[in-house]
Amino acid sequence: MQLIAEPNFPGVASEVSSTEHIVAAVTQAIVEHRLLPGAKLVEQRLGDRFGVSRTVVRQALFRLSELKLVRLEPARGAFVAAPSLQEAREVFAVRRMVESQMLRELMACIKPADIRKLKAHLKAERDAVARIDVPSRTKLLFDFHVRLAEVLGNQVLIDLMQELVSRCSLITLMYQSADNAQKSNAEHGQLLKAIENRDANLAIQLLHEHLQSVEQQLTLAPRAPHLAPSSGAERAQPLA
Ligand SMILES: [Zn+2]
């Protein structure tokens, strides 16, 4: 049964969970190539599909736009973002500049407690890679770099890293293979080991090799789009 309009005002908690549910469903559809870059997301249809108000749909679309997965155009509506390979290359060029210096500064001030937090993060990455949870593993693999920025406690740097990594999320969601995700996780482990050993030169060399390998995975040999296995009506239905 679809509830287009609730007789009572829905609680804040249920609106939040509906919003998150739509965000997760659209992200999954992108991962499975059921929604392709440039596809239009129609508010009314999403509202009918999930049985929620257009207000909730708009909140979900806004959240997806913050994640750089959706582009909102005034008077035209919402579209799945379509980042170009050129944009991905430019993002990686900026990341190399910013993250090299970040690593240099981080070596001087990182504490054992920071290392423990980063190790726990690596474990979460490894678990998401193992259960082939593409949205979670993509987010966690990117967040590792944001976690490094957090060690320095500079909010401007943290925001900048967040922005840089999210600009690659769509391209990564669509094109990073399971093997490549596993490789990234292993490279994060080696990098953290070098940081723990206070070996700045090795850490910076490993960072460069890691960023180069991720960039090449996404821009040179992307995973071929695959058709989602049709394990139920939910998966077979297009979202837009
Ligand atoms: Zn990484």
Coordinates of C-alpha atoms and ligand atoms in Angstrom, one line a residue:
M1 CA 0.0 0.0 0.0
Q2 CA 1.3 3.4 -0.9
L3 CA 0.8 6.3 1.5
I4 CA 0.8 9.5 -0.6
A5 CA -0.4 11.7 2.3
E6 CA -0.3 10.8 5.9
P7 CA -3.3 11.7 8.0
N8 CA -1.0 13.1 10.7
F9 CA 2.2 14.9 10.3
P10 CA 5.0 12.3 10.1
G11 CA 7.5 12.5 12.9
V12 CA 11.0 13.9 12.2
A13 CA 12.5 10.5 12.7
S14 CA 10.4 8.8 10.1
E15 CA 11.1 11.6 7.6
V16 CA 14.8 11.2 8.2
S17 CA 14.7 7.4 7.7
S18 CA 12.6 7.8 4.5
T19 CA 15.1 10.3 3.2
E20 CA 18.0 8.0 3.9
H21 CA 16.1 5.1 2.4
I22 CA 15.7 7.0 -0.9
V23 CA 19.3 8.2 -0.8
A24 CA 20.4 4.5 -0.4
A25 CA 18.1 3.2 -3.1
V26 CA 19.2 5.8 -5.7
T27 CA 22.9 5.2 -4.8
Q28 CA 22.4 1.4 -5.2
A29 CA 20.7 2.0 -8.6
I30 CA 23.7 4.0 -9.7
V31 CA 26.1 1.2 -8.5
E32 CA 24.1 -1.3 -10.4
H33 CA 24.0 0.9 -13.5
R34 CA 20.2 1.0 -13.5
L35 CA 20.5 4.7 -13.3
L36 CA 23.0 6.2 -15.7
P37 CA 24.8 9.6 -15.7
G38 CA 22.4 12.3 -17.0
A39 CA 19.2 10.3 -16.2
K40 CA 16.4 12.6 -15.0
L41 CA 15.0 11.9 -11.5
V42 CA 11.3 12.8 -11.4
E43 CA 10.1 13.9 -8.0
Q44 CA 6.5 12.7 -8.4
R45 CA 7.6 9.2 -9.6
L46 CA 10.1 8.8 -6.7
G47 CA 7.4 10.0 -4.3
D48 CA 4.9 7.4 -5.7
R49 CA 7.6 4.7 -5.7
F50 CA 8.6 5.2 -2.1
G51 CA 5.2 6.3 -0.8
V52 CA 6.5 9.6 0.5
S53 CA 5.7 13.3 0.1
R54 CA 7.6 15.4 -2.5
T55 CA 9.1 17.3 0.5
V56 CA 10.9 14.1 1.6
V57 CA 11.9 13.4 -2.1
R58 CA 13.4 16.9 -2.3
Q59 CA 15.3 16.4 0.9
A60 CA 16.7 13.1 -0.5
L61 CA 17.7 14.8 -3.8
F62 CA 19.4 17.6 -1.9
R63 CA 21.4 15.1 0.1
L64 CA 22.3 13.3 -3.1
S65 CA 23.5 16.6 -4.6
E66 CA 25.7 17.2 -1.6
L67 CA 27.2 13.8 -2.2
K68 CA 27.8 14.9 -5.8
L69 CA 25.7 12.0 -7.1
V70 CA 22.9 14.2 -8.3
R71 CA 22.9 17.6 -10.1
L72 CA 20.0 20.0 -9.3
E73 CA 19.2 22.4 -12.1
P74 CA 16.8 25.3 -11.4
A75 CA 13.5 24.9 -13.3
R76 CA 14.7 21.7 -14.9
G77 CA 14.9 19.3 -12.0
A78 CA 17.3 16.7 -10.8
F79 CA 19.7 14.6 -12.8
V80 CA 22.2 11.8 -12.1
A81 CA 25.5 13.6 -12.2
A82 CA 27.7 13.1 -15.2
P83 CA 31.3 13.7 -14.2
S84 CA 33.8 13.7 -17.1
L85 CA 37.1 11.8 -17.0
Q86 CA 38.8 15.1 -17.4
E87 CA 37.2 16.3 -14.2
A88 CA 38.4 13.1 -12.4
R89 CA 41.9 13.7 -13.7
E90 CA 41.9 17.3 -12.4
V91 CA 40.6 16.2 -9.0
F92 CA 43.4 13.7 -8.7
A93 CA 46.0 16.4 -9.7
V94 CA 44.7 18.6 -6.9
R95 CA 44.7 15.7 -4.4
R96 CA 48.3 15.0 -5.1
M97 CA 49.3 18.6 -4.3
V98 CA 47.2 18.8 -1.2
E99 CA 47.7 15.4 0.3
S100 CA 51.5 15.3 -0.1
Q101 CA 51.8 18.4 2.1
M102 CA 49.1 17.2 4.4
L103 CA 51.1 14.0 5.0
R104 CA 54.3 15.9 5.7
E105 CA 52.6 17.9 8.4
L106 CA 50.7 15.0 9.8
M107 CA 54.0 13.0 10.4
A108 CA 55.1 15.7 12.8
C109 CA 52.0 15.6 15.0
I110 CA 50.2 12.2 14.7
K111 CA 49.5 10.5 18.1
P112 CA 49.1 6.8 19.0
A113 CA 45.4 7.5 19.5
D114 CA 45.1 8.8 15.9
I115 CA 46.9 5.6 14.6
R116 CA 44.4 3.4 16.5
K117 CA 41.4 5.3 15.0
L118 CA 42.9 4.9 11.5
K119 CA 43.5 1.2 12.0
A120 CA 39.8 0.8 13.1
H121 CA 38.8 2.6 9.9
L122 CA 40.9 0.2 7.8
K123 CA 39.1 -2.7 9.4
A124 CA 35.8 -1.2 8.5
E125 CA 37.0 -0.7 4.9
R126 CA 38.2 -4.3 4.8
D127 CA 34.8 -5.6 6.0
A128 CA 32.9 -3.6 3.4
V129 CA 35.2 -4.8 0.7
A130 CA 34.7 -8.4 1.8
R131 CA 30.9 -8.2 1.8
I132 CA 31.0 -6.5 -1.6
D133 CA 29.0 -3.5 -0.2
V134 CA 29.8 -1.1 -3.0
P135 CA 28.3 2.1 -1.6
S136 CA 29.8 1.6 1.9
R137 CA 33.2 0.5 0.6
T138 CA 33.4 3.5 -1.8
K139 CA 32.6 5.9 1.0
L140 CA 35.0 4.3 3.5
L141 CA 37.8 4.2 1.0
F142 CA 37.4 7.9 0.3
D143 CA 36.9 8.7 4.0
F144 CA 40.3 7.3 4.9
H145 CA 41.8 10.4 3.2
V146 CA 39.4 12.7 5.1
R147 CA 40.3 10.9 8.4
L148 CA 44.0 11.7 7.6
A149 CA 43.0 15.4 7.2
E150 CA 41.2 15.2 10.5
V151 CA 44.4 14.4 12.3
L152 CA 45.6 17.9 11.6
G153 CA 42.4 19.4 13.0
N154 CA 42.2 22.1 10.3
Q155 CA 38.5 22.4 9.4
V156 CA 39.2 24.1 6.0
L157 CA 41.4 21.2 5.0
I158 CA 38.8 18.7 6.2
D159 CA 36.1 20.4 4.1
L160 CA 38.4 20.7 1.1
M161 CA 39.3 16.9 1.3
Q162 CA 35.6 16.1 1.7
E163 CA 34.8 18.1 -1.4
L164 CA 37.6 16.6 -3.5
V165 CA 36.8 13.0 -2.6
S166 CA 33.0 13.4 -3.2
R167 CA 33.7 14.8 -6.7
C168 CA 35.0 11.3 -7.6
S169 CA 32.2 9.3 -5.9
L170 CA 30.0 8.8 -8.9
I171 CA 32.8 7.7 -11.1
T172 CA 34.1 5.4 -8.5
L173 CA 30.7 3.9 -7.6
M174 CA 30.2 3.1 -11.3
Y175 CA 33.6 1.9 -12.2
Q176 CA 35.7 0.6 -9.3
S177 CA 36.0 -3.2 -9.4
A178 CA 36.0 -5.4 -6.3
D179 CA 39.7 -6.2 -6.9
N180 CA 40.6 -2.6 -7.2
A181 CA 38.8 -1.8 -4.0
Q182 CA 40.7 -4.5 -2.2
K183 CA 44.0 -3.1 -3.7
S184 CA 43.1 0.4 -2.4
N185 CA 42.4 -1.0 1.1
A186 CA 45.8 -2.8 1.1
E187 CA 47.6 0.4 -0.1
H188 CA 46.0 2.3 2.8
G189 CA 47.4 -0.3 5.1
Q190 CA 50.9 0.1 3.8
L191 CA 50.6 3.9 4.0
L192 CA 49.5 3.7 7.6
K193 CA 52.4 1.4 8.4
A194 CA 54.9 4.0 7.0
I195 CA 53.1 6.8 8.9
E196 CA 53.3 4.7 12.1
N197 CA 57.1 4.1 11.5
R198 CA 57.5 7.9 10.9
D199 CA 59.0 7.2 7.5
A200 CA 57.9 10.4 5.7
N201 CA 59.7 9.7 2.4
L202 CA 58.2 6.3 2.1
A203 CA 54.7 7.5 3.1
I204 CA 54.7 10.2 0.5
Q205 CA 56.0 7.8 -2.2
L206 CA 53.2 5.3 -1.2
L207 CA 50.6 8.0 -1.3
H208 CA 51.6 9.1 -4.8
E209 CA 51.6 5.5 -6.0
H210 CA 48.2 4.9 -4.4
L211 CA 46.6 8.0 -6.0
Q212 CA 48.1 7.2 -9.3
S213 CA 46.8 3.6 -9.2
V214 CA 43.3 4.7 -8.2
E215 CA 43.2 7.4 -10.9
Q216 CA 44.3 4.8 -13.5
Q217 CA 41.7 2.2 -12.4
L218 CA 39.0 4.8 -12.9
T219 CA 40.2 6.5 -16.1
L220 CA 42.1 3.9 -18.0
A221 CA 40.5 0.6 -17.4
P222 CA 37.1 1.1 -15.9
R223 CA 35.0 -1.9 -14.8
A224 CA 32.5 -2.7 -17.6
P225 CA 29.0 -1.7 -16.8
H226 CA 27.1 -4.8 -15.6
L227 CA 23.5 -5.7 -15.6
A228 CA 22.1 -6.1 -12.1
P229 CA 21.1 -9.7 -11.2
S230 CA 17.3 -9.7 -11.2
S231 CA 16.8 -11.0 -7.7
G232 CA 13.3 -9.7 -7.2
A233 CA 10.9 -7.0 -8.5
E234 CA 12.7 -4.3 -6.5
R235 CA 15.8 -4.7 -8.6
A236 CA 14.1 -5.1 -11.9
Q237 CA 12.2 -1.8 -11.7
P238 CA 13.9 1.3 -13.0
L239 CA 14.0 4.1 -10.6
A240 CA 13.4 7.0 -12.9
Ligands
ZN1 ZN 42.7 5.9 -0.9

